[in-house]
Short mmCIF file of C-alpha atoms (C1' of nucleotides) in Angstrom, two decimals:
data_model
loop_
_atom_site.label_atom_id
_atom_site.label_comp_id
_atom_site.label_asym_id
_atom_site.label_seq_id
_atom_site.Cartn_x
_atom_site.Cartn_y
_atom_site.Cartn_z
CA MET L 926 5.68 34.54 -100.83
CA MET L 927 4.81 31.60 -102.57
CA LYS L 928 7.11 28.38 -101.86
CA SER L 929 7.25 25.12 -103.45
CA ARG L 930 9.70 22.24 -102.89
CA PHE L 931 11.05 19.15 -104.42
CA ALA L 932 11.88 16.43 -101.71
CA PRO L 933 13.36 13.40 -103.08
CA SER L 934 14.85 10.49 -100.97
CA PRO L 935 18.34 9.86 -101.88
CA THR L 936 17.92 6.22 -102.49
CA GLY L 937 18.78 6.11 -106.29
CA TYR L 938 19.21 8.65 -109.22
CA LEU L 939 16.98 11.16 -110.35
CA HIS L 940 14.56 9.45 -112.65
CA ILE L 941 12.15 10.84 -115.18
CA GLY L 942 9.10 10.77 -112.86
CA GLY L 943 11.01 12.59 -110.12
CA ALA L 944 12.41 15.02 -112.84
CA ARG L 945 8.88 15.92 -113.94
CA THR L 946 7.79 16.49 -110.21
CA ALA L 947 10.63 18.61 -109.82
CA PHE L 948 9.94 20.49 -112.96
CA PHE L 949 6.33 21.21 -112.17
CA ALA L 950 7.20 22.53 -108.60
CA TRP L 951 9.91 24.44 -110.21
CA ILE L 952 7.68 26.05 -112.91
CA TRP L 953 4.97 26.83 -110.29
CA ALA L 954 7.59 28.75 -108.22
CA LYS L 955 8.80 30.77 -111.10
CA LYS L 956 5.54 31.60 -112.34
CA GLN L 957 4.36 32.95 -108.94
CA HIS L 958 7.74 34.77 -108.53
CA GLY L 959 8.12 32.60 -105.55
CA LYS L 960 10.70 30.20 -104.23
CA PHE L 961 11.78 26.83 -105.11
CA VAL L 962 13.31 24.76 -102.21
CA LEU L 963 15.27 21.47 -102.64
CA ARG L 964 15.08 19.21 -99.67
CA ILE L 965 16.76 15.87 -99.34
CA GLU L 966 14.68 13.40 -97.27
CA ASN L 967 17.21 11.14 -95.80
CA THR L 968 15.83 10.07 -92.68
CA ASP L 969 16.17 6.46 -93.58
CA LEU L 970 19.61 6.12 -92.74
CA GLU L 971 19.90 2.60 -93.98
CA ARG L 972 18.86 3.28 -97.51
CA SER L 973 20.12 6.80 -97.93
CA THR L 974 23.52 7.33 -99.77
CA GLN L 975 25.60 10.22 -100.64
CA ALA L 976 26.25 8.76 -104.20
CA SER L 977 22.53 9.18 -104.54
CA VAL L 978 22.67 12.61 -103.37
CA ASP L 979 25.17 13.37 -105.86
CA ALA L 980 23.24 11.96 -108.65
CA ILE L 981 20.22 13.95 -107.85
CA LEU L 982 21.92 16.98 -107.62
CA GLN L 983 23.61 16.34 -111.01
CA GLY L 984 20.38 15.62 -112.51
CA ILE L 985 18.74 18.69 -111.24
CA ASP L 986 21.59 20.88 -112.35
CA TRP L 987 21.75 19.44 -115.83
CA LEU L 988 18.00 20.02 -116.12
CA GLY L 989 18.58 23.64 -115.07
CA LEU L 990 16.03 23.54 -112.27
CA ASN L 991 17.82 26.09 -110.13
CA TYR L 992 16.76 26.27 -106.40
CA ASP L 993 16.44 29.17 -104.10
CA GLU L 994 16.98 27.25 -100.86
CA GLY L 995 18.86 24.05 -100.19
CA PRO L 996 19.88 21.45 -100.52
CA LEU L 997 18.45 21.13 -97.08
CA TYR L 998 19.06 17.62 -95.30
CA GLN L 999 16.69 16.17 -92.79
CA THR L 1000 19.49 14.71 -91.05
CA ASP L 1001 20.53 18.15 -90.02
CA ARG L 1002 17.30 18.68 -88.36
CA PHE L 1003 16.90 15.63 -86.08
CA ASN L 1004 16.68 17.77 -82.77
CA ARG L 1005 13.75 19.57 -84.27
CA TYR L 1006 11.77 16.52 -85.02
CA LYS L 1007 12.72 15.28 -81.49
CA GLN L 1008 11.36 18.23 -80.08
CA ILE L 1009 8.27 17.95 -81.90
CA ILE L 1010 7.74 14.33 -81.13
CA GLN L 1011 8.32 15.02 -77.37
CA HIS L 1012 5.75 17.78 -77.85
CA LEU L 1013 3.10 15.42 -79.11
CA LEU L 1014 3.82 12.89 -76.45
CA ASP L 1015 3.69 15.41 -73.74
CA GLU L 1016 0.22 16.43 -75.29
CA LYS L 1017 -0.92 12.89 -75.32
CA LYS L 1018 -1.26 12.93 -79.06
CA ALA L 1019 1.40 10.43 -79.34
CA TYR L 1020 2.30 7.46 -77.46
CA TYR L 1021 5.13 4.70 -77.22
CA CYS L 1022 4.48 1.35 -78.43
CA GLU L 1023 6.24 -1.68 -77.88
CA CYS L 1024 4.54 -4.36 -80.07
CA SER L 1025 6.97 -6.57 -81.74
CA LYS L 1026 7.25 -6.63 -85.60
CA LYS L 1027 6.18 -10.19 -85.39
CA ARG L 1028 3.06 -9.28 -83.60
CA LEU L 1029 2.28 -6.64 -85.99
CA LYS L 1030 2.69 -8.82 -88.80
CA ILE L 1031 0.40 -11.48 -87.27
CA LEU L 1032 -2.06 -8.78 -86.74
CA ARG L 1033 -1.85 -7.45 -90.33
CA GLU L 1034 -2.44 -11.04 -91.69
CA LYS L 1035 -5.38 -11.67 -89.25
CA LEU L 1036 -7.12 -8.50 -90.41
CA THR L 1037 -6.52 -8.82 -94.03
CA LYS L 1038 -7.84 -12.47 -93.82
CA GLN L 1039 -10.91 -10.96 -92.32
CA GLY L 1040 -11.33 -8.63 -95.53
CA LYS L 1041 -10.53 -5.65 -92.99
CA LYS L 1042 -8.20 -2.77 -93.42
CA ALA L 1043 -4.74 -3.75 -91.98
CA LYS L 1044 -3.87 -1.35 -89.34
CA TYR L 1045 -2.44 -1.19 -85.95
CA ASP L 1046 -4.98 -2.18 -83.10
CA GLY L 1047 -4.12 0.28 -80.62
CA CYS L 1048 -2.59 -2.36 -78.07
CA CYS L 1049 -0.20 0.17 -76.43
CA ARG L 1050 -2.19 3.27 -76.85
CA ASP L 1051 -3.10 3.58 -73.26
CA LYS L 1052 -0.18 1.69 -71.60
CA ASN L 1053 1.76 4.75 -70.84
CA LEU L 1054 5.13 3.27 -71.98
CA HIS L 1055 8.33 5.01 -72.19
CA ASN L 1056 10.26 2.95 -74.99
CA GLY L 1057 9.75 1.60 -78.21
CA VAL L 1058 8.42 3.36 -81.20
CA VAL L 1059 6.33 6.45 -81.18
CA ARG L 1060 2.91 6.46 -82.70
CA PHE L 1061 0.78 9.20 -83.63
CA ASN L 1062 -2.63 9.14 -81.92
CA ASN L 1063 -4.79 9.39 -84.98
CA PRO L 1064 -8.38 10.74 -84.67
CA LYS L 1065 -10.63 7.81 -84.53
CA GLU L 1066 -13.61 9.36 -86.07
CA GLY L 1067 -14.59 11.96 -88.65
CA VAL L 1068 -13.61 12.43 -92.20
CA VAL L 1069 -10.51 14.17 -93.61
CA VAL L 1070 -11.42 16.17 -96.65
CA PHE L 1071 -9.03 18.39 -98.68
CA ASN L 1072 -9.22 20.17 -102.05
CA ASP L 1073 -6.49 18.93 -104.12
CA VAL L 1074 -5.57 21.52 -106.86
CA VAL L 1075 -5.37 18.92 -109.59
CA LYS L 1076 -7.64 15.99 -108.34
CA GLY L 1077 -10.31 18.20 -106.76
CA LYS L 1078 -12.19 16.97 -103.57
CA ILE L 1079 -10.61 14.06 -101.87
CA SER L 1080 -12.00 12.53 -98.66
CA ILE L 1081 -10.78 9.64 -96.47
CA ASN L 1082 -12.50 8.38 -93.34
CA ASN L 1083 -10.37 8.39 -90.31
CA GLN L 1084 -11.19 4.90 -89.64
CA GLU L 1085 -9.22 3.91 -92.58
CA LEU L 1086 -6.26 5.57 -90.93
CA ASP L 1087 -3.66 4.08 -88.83
CA ASP L 1088 -1.65 5.15 -85.75
CA LEU L 1089 1.07 5.63 -87.85
CA ILE L 1090 4.89 5.57 -86.42
CA ILE L 1091 6.54 8.85 -86.24
CA ALA L 1092 9.63 7.58 -84.62
CA ARG L 1093 11.55 4.43 -85.02
CA ASN L 1094 12.85 2.19 -82.28
CA ASP L 1095 16.26 3.90 -82.70
CA ASN L 1096 14.63 7.29 -82.16
CA THR L 1097 14.85 8.48 -85.68
CA PRO L 1098 11.98 10.27 -87.02
CA THR L 1099 9.80 8.94 -90.08
CA TYR L 1100 8.53 10.39 -93.32
CA ASN L 1101 5.14 11.48 -92.35
CA LEU L 1102 6.33 13.41 -89.58
CA THR L 1103 9.42 15.00 -91.08
CA VAL L 1104 7.49 16.24 -94.15
CA VAL L 1105 4.95 17.97 -92.02
CA VAL L 1106 7.49 19.56 -89.66
CA ASP L 1107 9.85 20.47 -92.67
CA ASP L 1108 7.04 21.86 -94.79
CA HIS L 1109 5.71 23.88 -91.97
CA ASP L 1110 9.09 25.29 -90.85
CA MET L 1111 10.22 26.11 -94.45
CA LYS L 1112 6.98 27.85 -95.04
CA ILE L 1113 6.00 25.69 -97.87
CA ASN L 1114 2.56 26.58 -98.97
CA ILE L 1115 2.04 24.43 -101.84
CA ILE L 1116 3.00 20.84 -101.88
CA ILE L 1117 3.51 19.56 -105.38
CA ARG L 1118 4.30 15.83 -105.56
CA GLY L 1119 3.46 12.45 -107.12
CA ASP L 1120 -0.21 11.18 -106.48
CA ASP L 1121 1.44 8.30 -104.77
CA HIS L 1122 1.36 10.37 -101.83
CA ILE L 1123 -2.47 11.04 -101.76
CA ASN L 1124 -2.95 8.30 -99.36
CA ASN L 1125 -0.30 9.97 -96.91
CA THR L 1126 -2.18 13.20 -96.95
CA PRO L 1127 -4.74 12.85 -94.63
CA LYS L 1128 -2.30 11.45 -92.25
CA GLN L 1129 -0.24 14.51 -92.58
CA ILE L 1130 -3.31 16.87 -92.40
CA ASN L 1131 -4.12 15.16 -88.96
CA LEU L 1132 -0.53 15.98 -87.83
CA TYR L 1133 -0.75 19.50 -88.94
CA GLN L 1134 -3.96 19.82 -86.99
CA ALA L 1135 -2.57 18.12 -84.12
CA LEU L 1136 0.31 20.59 -83.98
CA GLY L 1137 -2.00 23.47 -84.59
CA TRP L 1138 -0.48 24.50 -87.93
CA HIS L 1139 -1.78 26.10 -91.13
CA LEU L 1140 -2.37 23.71 -93.84
CA PRO L 1141 -0.58 24.11 -97.16
CA GLU L 1142 -2.20 23.47 -100.56
CA PHE L 1143 -1.77 20.05 -102.10
CA ALA L 1144 -1.32 19.29 -105.72
CA HIS L 1145 -0.92 15.80 -106.69
CA LEU L 1146 0.49 14.86 -110.00
CA PRO L 1147 -0.60 11.71 -111.86
CA MET L 1148 2.11 9.19 -112.32
CA ILE L 1149 4.20 8.43 -115.36
CA LEU L 1150 3.93 4.83 -116.33
CA GLY L 1151 6.29 2.94 -118.58
CA ASN L 1152 5.34 1.46 -122.10
CA ASP L 1153 3.87 -1.46 -120.27
CA GLY L 1154 1.51 0.49 -118.32
CA ILE L 1155 3.39 0.06 -114.96
CA ARG L 1156 4.30 3.01 -112.85
CA LEU L 1157 7.90 4.20 -113.60
CA SER L 1158 10.06 3.91 -110.63
CA LYS L 1159 13.58 3.25 -109.49
CA ARG L 1160 12.65 -0.51 -109.41
CA HIS L 1161 10.92 -0.38 -112.71
CA GLY L 1162 12.19 0.94 -116.15
CA ALA L 1163 12.84 4.45 -115.05
CA MET L 1164 15.88 5.62 -116.77
CA SER L 1165 18.02 8.09 -115.07
CA VAL L 1166 17.79 11.70 -116.50
CA MET L 1167 21.51 11.63 -116.88
CA ALA L 1168 21.20 8.69 -119.19
CA TYR L 1169 19.10 10.91 -121.62
CA ARG L 1170 22.00 13.32 -121.70
CA ASP L 1171 24.20 10.52 -122.54
CA ALA L 1172 21.84 9.41 -125.21
CA GLY L 1173 22.11 13.03 -126.79
CA PHE L 1174 19.04 14.69 -125.52
CA LEU L 1175 18.77 18.32 -124.82
CA PRO L 1176 17.60 19.26 -121.37
CA GLU L 1177 14.98 21.73 -122.86
CA ALA L 1178 13.69 18.90 -124.99
CA LEU L 1179 13.23 16.62 -122.14
CA LEU L 1180 11.68 19.08 -120.24
CA ASN L 1181 9.40 20.10 -122.96
CA TYR L 1182 8.29 16.49 -123.25
CA LEU L 1183 7.80 16.06 -119.65
CA SER L 1184 5.64 19.20 -119.49
CA ARG L 1185 3.30 17.52 -122.02
CA LEU L 1186 2.94 14.42 -119.98
CA GLY L 1187 -0.12 15.65 -118.05
CA TRP L 1188 -0.21 19.27 -118.75
CA SER L 1189 -1.49 20.86 -122.08
CA TYR L 1190 -2.32 24.30 -123.52
CA GLY L 1191 -4.66 23.68 -126.24
CA ASN L 1192 -3.12 22.06 -129.30
CA GLN L 1193 0.37 23.55 -128.92
CA GLU L 1194 3.28 20.90 -128.50
CA ILE L 1195 6.38 22.83 -128.55
CA PHE L 1196 7.11 25.42 -125.82
CA SER L 1197 10.27 27.17 -124.68
CA ILE L 1198 10.72 26.91 -120.96
CA ASN L 1199 9.86 30.39 -120.49
CA GLU L 1200 6.68 29.88 -122.41
CA ILE L 1201 5.78 26.88 -120.21
CA VAL L 1202 6.42 29.14 -117.08
CA LYS L 1203 4.20 31.64 -118.63
CA LEU L 1204 1.37 29.52 -119.69
CA PHE L 1205 1.32 26.75 -117.08
CA GLU L 1206 -1.54 26.17 -114.64
CA LEU L 1207 -1.89 23.42 -112.25
CA LYS L 1208 -5.71 23.35 -113.12
CA ASN L 1209 -4.76 22.31 -116.43
CA ILE L 1210 -2.90 19.17 -115.51
CA ASN L 1211 -4.67 15.91 -116.36
CA LYS L 1212 -5.89 13.62 -113.54
CA ALA L 1213 -4.92 10.48 -115.21
CA SER L 1214 -1.44 8.92 -115.49
CA ALA L 1215 0.37 9.03 -118.73
CA SER L 1216 2.65 6.69 -120.49
CA PHE L 1217 6.26 7.56 -121.28
CA ASN L 1218 6.83 7.41 -125.15
CA GLN L 1219 10.55 7.47 -126.41
CA ASP L 1220 9.53 8.15 -129.94
CA LYS L 1221 7.92 11.44 -129.11
CA LEU L 1222 10.63 12.45 -126.88
CA LEU L 1223 13.01 11.96 -129.66
CA TRP L 1224 10.90 14.09 -132.06
CA PHE L 1225 10.86 16.84 -129.52
CA ASN L 1226 14.61 16.52 -129.25
CA LYS L 1227 14.79 16.87 -133.02
CA GLU L 1228 12.65 20.03 -133.14
CA THR L 1229 14.52 21.46 -130.24
CA ILE L 1230 17.79 20.80 -131.90
CA LYS L 1231 16.46 22.54 -135.17
CA SER L 1232 15.32 25.63 -133.35
CA SER L 1233 18.20 25.82 -130.85
CA SER L 1234 21.06 28.60 -130.97
CA VAL L 1235 24.34 27.23 -132.09
CA LYS L 1236 25.72 28.43 -128.98
CA ASN L 1237 23.44 26.34 -127.03
CA LEU L 1238 24.07 23.48 -129.13
CA LEU L 1239 27.76 23.85 -128.66
CA SER L 1240 27.61 24.06 -125.06
CA ASN L 1241 25.47 20.77 -124.77
CA LEU L 1242 27.83 19.18 -127.37
CA THR L 1243 31.00 19.49 -125.37
CA TRP L 1244 30.36 16.56 -123.35
CA HIS L 1245 29.55 14.42 -126.14
CA LEU L 1246 32.72 15.39 -128.17
CA GLN L 1247 34.87 14.48 -125.15
CA ASN L 1248 32.88 11.36 -124.60
CA GLN L 1249 33.50 10.34 -128.20
CA GLY L 1250 37.22 11.55 -128.26
CA ILE L 1251 36.65 14.11 -130.90
CA THR L 1252 38.82 17.24 -131.11
CA ILE L 1253 37.53 20.29 -132.73
CA LYS L 1254 40.14 22.27 -134.88
CA ASP L 1255 39.97 25.88 -136.22
CA THR L 1256 38.76 24.85 -139.75
CA PRO L 1257 36.04 24.20 -140.71
CA ASN L 1258 34.42 26.78 -138.35
CA ILE L 1259 32.59 24.66 -135.86
CA GLU L 1260 29.58 26.89 -135.77
CA ILE L 1261 29.06 26.71 -139.48
CA VAL L 1262 29.22 22.84 -139.15
CA VAL L 1263 26.77 22.85 -136.42
CA ARG L 1264 24.47 25.17 -138.10
CA TYR L 1265 24.62 22.72 -141.10
CA LEU L 1266 24.09 19.70 -138.94
CA GLN L 1267 21.34 20.90 -136.72
CA ASN L 1268 18.73 20.36 -139.55
CA ARG L 1269 19.59 16.55 -139.86
CA CYS L 1270 20.32 15.18 -136.47
CA LYS L 1271 17.89 13.85 -133.93
CA THR L 1272 20.27 13.67 -131.13
CA LEU L 1273 23.56 15.13 -130.07
CA VAL L 1274 25.18 11.74 -129.99
CA ASN L 1275 24.25 11.66 -133.83
CA MET L 1276 25.41 15.15 -134.30
CA ALA L 1277 28.92 14.36 -132.66
CA CYS L 1278 29.11 11.27 -134.92
CA GLU L 1279 28.27 13.29 -138.13
CA LEU L 1280 30.84 16.08 -137.02
CA LYS L 1281 33.63 13.77 -136.95
CA MET L 1282 34.18 13.63 -140.86
CA PHE L 1283 35.10 17.33 -140.71
CA TYR L 1284 37.94 17.16 -138.06
CA GLN L 1285 39.09 13.45 -138.17
CA ASP L 1286 40.76 11.44 -140.75
CA PHE L 1287 39.70 7.77 -141.47
CA ASP L 1288 41.57 5.00 -143.03
CA THR L 1289 38.84 2.87 -144.40
CA PHE L 1290 35.32 2.97 -146.03
CA ASP L 1291 32.18 1.27 -145.10
CA GLU L 1292 32.59 -2.10 -146.58
CA LYS L 1293 28.91 -2.60 -147.96
CA LEU L 1294 28.67 0.89 -149.46
CA ALA L 1295 32.01 0.80 -151.00
CA LYS L 1296 31.29 -2.49 -152.64
CA LYS L 1297 28.26 -0.72 -154.33
CA PHE L 1298 29.65 2.92 -155.09
CA PHE L 1299 33.33 2.13 -155.68
CA LYS L 1300 32.76 -0.48 -158.14
CA ASP L 1301 33.19 1.84 -161.06
CA LYS L 1302 36.00 4.23 -160.02
CA ILE L 1303 35.90 6.36 -163.34
CA PRO L 1304 33.50 8.86 -161.93
CA LEU L 1305 35.80 9.48 -158.89
CA LYS L 1306 38.75 9.78 -161.27
CA HIS L 1307 37.17 12.36 -163.29
CA LEU L 1308 36.05 14.15 -160.17
CA LEU L 1309 39.54 14.20 -158.91
CA VAL L 1310 40.88 15.67 -162.11
CA GLU L 1311 38.17 18.33 -162.31
CA LEU L 1312 38.31 19.35 -158.66
CA GLU L 1313 42.13 19.66 -158.55
CA MET L 1314 41.62 22.50 -161.03
CA LEU L 1315 38.89 24.12 -159.10
CA ASN L 1316 40.16 27.43 -157.60
CA THR L 1317 37.19 28.63 -155.78
CA TRP L 1318 36.42 25.95 -153.16
CA LYS L 1319 32.70 26.94 -152.85
CA ALA L 1320 29.70 24.75 -152.62
CA ASP L 1321 28.10 26.20 -155.98
CA ASN L 1322 31.26 25.70 -157.82
CA ILE L 1323 31.70 22.16 -156.55
CA LYS L 1324 28.26 21.38 -157.56
CA GLU L 1325 29.00 22.60 -160.98
CA VAL L 1326 32.08 20.29 -161.19
CA VAL L 1327 29.91 17.37 -160.36
CA LYS L 1328 27.48 18.14 -162.86
CA GLN L 1329 30.12 18.79 -165.45
CA VAL L 1330 31.47 15.24 -164.63
CA CYS L 1331 27.99 13.78 -164.97
CA PHE L 1332 27.84 15.55 -168.42
CA GLU L 1333 31.22 14.31 -169.59
CA LEU L 1334 30.31 10.70 -168.62
CA ASN L 1335 26.80 10.97 -169.65
CA ILE L 1336 25.49 9.52 -166.44
CA GLY L 1337 22.84 10.78 -163.72
CA PHE L 1338 23.87 12.80 -160.54
CA GLY L 1339 23.61 10.03 -158.24
CA ARG L 1340 26.27 7.85 -160.09
CA VAL L 1341 28.87 10.71 -159.21
CA GLY L 1342 27.26 12.10 -156.03
CA GLU L 1343 26.94 8.88 -154.09
CA PRO L 1344 30.63 7.69 -154.43
CA PHE L 1345 31.75 11.17 -153.70
CA ARG L 1346 29.64 11.33 -150.60
CA LEU L 1347 31.17 7.86 -149.29
CA ALA L 1348 34.55 8.97 -150.12
CA LEU L 1349 34.14 12.10 -148.25
CA SER L 1350 32.43 10.68 -145.21
CA GLY L 1351 33.78 7.31 -144.93
CA ASP L 1352 30.54 5.93 -143.90
CA GLY L 1353 28.22 7.56 -146.41
CA ASN L 1354 26.36 9.51 -143.67
CA ALA L 1355 26.42 13.11 -144.79
CA GLY L 1356 24.13 15.52 -146.31
CA GLY L 1357 24.38 17.47 -149.51
CA ILE L 1358 27.91 16.81 -151.07
CA ASP L 1359 28.64 20.38 -152.23
CA ILE L 1360 28.23 21.86 -148.82
CA VAL L 1361 29.75 18.96 -147.07
CA ALA L 1362 32.91 19.06 -149.55
CA GLU L 1363 33.20 22.78 -149.00
CA LEU L 1364 33.32 22.10 -145.26
CA VAL L 1365 35.76 19.34 -145.39
CA GLY L 1366 38.07 21.49 -147.53
CA LYS L 1367 39.94 20.98 -150.67
CA ASN L 1368 43.12 19.27 -149.45
CA LYS L 1369 41.25 16.76 -147.34
CA ALA L 1370 38.57 16.13 -149.93
CA LEU L 1371 41.02 15.44 -152.59
CA LEU L 1372 42.99 13.17 -150.25
CA ARG L 1373 40.02 11.35 -149.54
CA LEU L 1374 39.24 10.96 -153.31
CA LYS L 1375 42.54 9.35 -153.95
CA MET L 1376 42.01 7.17 -150.97
CA ALA L 1377 38.94 6.09 -152.35
CA ILE L 1378 40.16 5.37 -155.84
CA ASP L 1379 42.86 3.17 -154.45
CA PHE L 1380 40.52 1.49 -152.15
"C1'" G B 9 -8.93 -8.47 -99.24
"C1'" U B 10 -9.59 -3.25 -97.76
"C1'" C B 11 -9.26 2.08 -98.81
"C1'" G B 12 -8.08 6.12 -102.39
"C1'" C B 13 -7.38 7.77 -107.39
"C1'" C B 14 -7.96 7.42 -112.75
"C1'" U B 15 -10.50 5.91 -117.67
"C1'" U B 16 -11.00 10.03 -125.36
"C1'" C B 17 -7.33 7.17 -131.55
"C1'" G B 18 -1.51 2.30 -130.30
"C1'" U B 19 0.84 6.68 -127.20
"C1'" C B 20 0.37 12.09 -125.41
"C1'" U B 21 -3.73 15.07 -125.52
"C1'" A B 22 -8.16 19.17 -127.11
"C1'" U B 23 -13.21 19.48 -126.13
"C1'" C B 24 -15.59 24.12 -120.01
"C1'" G B 25 -23.95 19.74 -122.72
"C1'" G B 26 -25.27 20.54 -129.10
"C1'" U B 27 -18.42 19.35 -133.20
"C1'" U B 28 -18.39 15.54 -139.60
"C1'" A B 29 -14.87 14.44 -131.64
"C1'" G B 30 -9.57 18.49 -133.33
"C1'" G B 31 -4.07 18.38 -132.89
"C1'" A B 32 0.71 15.98 -132.03
"C1'" C B 33 3.95 11.25 -132.06
"C1'" A B 34 4.22 6.57 -134.12
"C1'" C B 35 2.35 3.94 -138.43
"C1'" A B 36 0.98 3.56 -143.94
"C1'" A B 37 0.70 5.83 -148.99
"C1'" G B 38 2.53 9.55 -152.27
"C1'" G B 39 5.69 13.77 -153.40
"C1'" U B 40 10.69 16.61 -153.20
"C1'" U B 41 15.89 15.10 -152.64
"C1'" U B 42 22.47 12.99 -154.80
"C1'" U B 43 22.28 7.67 -150.15
"C1'" C B 44 20.55 8.42 -145.04
"C1'" A B 45 18.07 12.24 -142.94
"C1'" U B 46 15.03 16.54 -143.58
"C1'" C B 47 10.66 18.60 -145.89
"C1'" C B 48 5.43 18.55 -147.89
"C1'" U B 49 0.66 16.28 -148.82
"C1'" U B 50 -2.81 12.48 -147.76
"C1'" G B 51 -4.80 8.35 -144.96
"C1'" U B 52 -5.73 4.47 -140.96
"C1'" A B 53 -7.28 5.14 -135.79
"C1'" A B 54 -10.79 7.02 -129.83
"C1'" G B 55 -15.13 8.69 -125.75
"C1'" A B 56 -14.55 0.90 -121.00
"C1'" G B 57 -19.66 -1.22 -120.39
"C1'" G B 58 -24.64 -0.41 -118.18
"C1'" A B 59 -28.40 2.72 -115.87
"C1'" G B 60 -30.00 7.83 -114.92
"C1'" U B 61 -30.56 13.34 -115.47
"C1'" U B 62 -31.49 16.20 -120.10
"C1'" C B 63 -34.93 18.18 -125.92
"C1'" G B 64 -29.65 16.63 -126.41
"C1'" A B 65 -24.40 13.62 -123.10
"C1'" U B 66 -17.51 12.23 -124.55
"C1'" U B 67 -18.98 16.20 -121.17
"C1'" C B 68 -23.13 15.83 -114.88
"C1'" U B 69 -24.86 11.62 -111.33
"C1'" C B 70 -24.67 6.25 -110.01
"C1'" C B 71 -23.28 1.30 -110.74
"C1'" U B 72 -20.04 -2.51 -113.05
"C1'" A B 73 -15.30 -3.46 -115.03
"C1'" G B 74 -10.38 -2.33 -115.74
"C1'" G B 75 -5.93 0.22 -114.53
"C1'" C B 76 -2.75 2.61 -111.01
"C1'" G B 77 -1.69 3.70 -105.92
"C1'" A B 78 -1.74 2.84 -100.74
"C1'" U B 79 -2.02 -0.62 -97.14
"C1'" G B 80 6.19 -0.43 -94.11
"C1'" C B 81 10.04 0.74 -87.52
"C1'" C B 82 10.51 3.31 -97.16
"C1'" A B 83 9.76 7.97 -99.08
#
RNA sequence: GUCGCCUUCGUCUAUCGGUUAGGACACAAGGUUUUCAUCCUUGUAAGAGGAGUUCGAUUCUCCUAGGCGAUGCCA
């Protein structure tokens, strides 16, 4: 059984980079018919918060990345870590260290000054102490080599590695220890994570070996950089995935875009989630980091909206309608309106805005446009008279009436159509007037025409 | 500083030694259209630099430069 995991630390919301990592791990599990585990890495009691846990869960949920196990919390497993740490101590594969932070700081500075790798000097290694932090007794010689699924062969000399701390002064375990224990205990056999973890991997491999455990596979994903070329992180320019919902993006569009940051399948750009799962290969992931580009994401969103089912749009639209305080009525039929709007809206925020005119009345017109289009009221007056007499309120018939007015006044379509559009919409932001007028309905259309004439 | 990873149009990418280096976003020009938007057509634009291997290198090797990451009692 293949098993992957996403293991965020709850020190902030779920951002774009984390979302892509989660997505790729999720895809791989789906593709292999394996399991996807969500684990919250909250051993740093000072920085972890429940609010962050909630935010991450909300983000994962909105993206639709369902997990088969979890959320598992590391804080629930402290006894297990303690047991492993004791085991390592007993085996002399770990030792207590009482060096002060001050001494360590001075040591680091000294080594850096000498142009050497800043690492612990092993001062307490053979002192047989019983207090302080616990350090892993990392092998002093040899090379750690592993075959990364996306990066290929990576090797790091053990001399570069530190006797890393695996338990803090207060006995709480640290990241490198807990990851290894958890991934082993949870039977994770492929670790998909950001390549900022490459440097941790040899340390973890040494821990696996010290514990006599089988190694999982490693797949390190390239980072996502911001427009400025600097890595996207909580501290730098990374938007919460929920901010993308708020901005009117569809989760499938975000995911499609994220998949294309690093992964490719020939020249294809647009994929359904199922297609990605079917076609995805870790081997086809680029090794280099990618820059996040808002414009392209917007294009994906536009395309996704266009090809989305009305049902899906509607369910994603609900939040936006509430957010903008729009109440849908029975007429016009919301499905028809959405079907009409889906070809012209790039975001759901945009769609909700354009949807307003069909369900909500207004009492004024866009000043600038009114000045331009309501200057001459004659076309509107003619329109009103003709439309009042129109019995069959259908787009085709309405169009005929507009044409008729143009003919009567001997003016172009635009001279009638533009004022009409502004009269109907209030802000001039609408598509073809015939279909819009039909959807708005005869009563309201005539009312708005009168309002425009009096404006 | 040290170590690791990376390097094709502005951006995302294709290319599994031989291509007029392809596609997408953005941008520009033109067209359709009743504003906006959509849509269609066309165009501008790339292998970091230097050695080597080879009949031939974007592709393989090395060096340099640049970028990113790590160097935490963060993850």
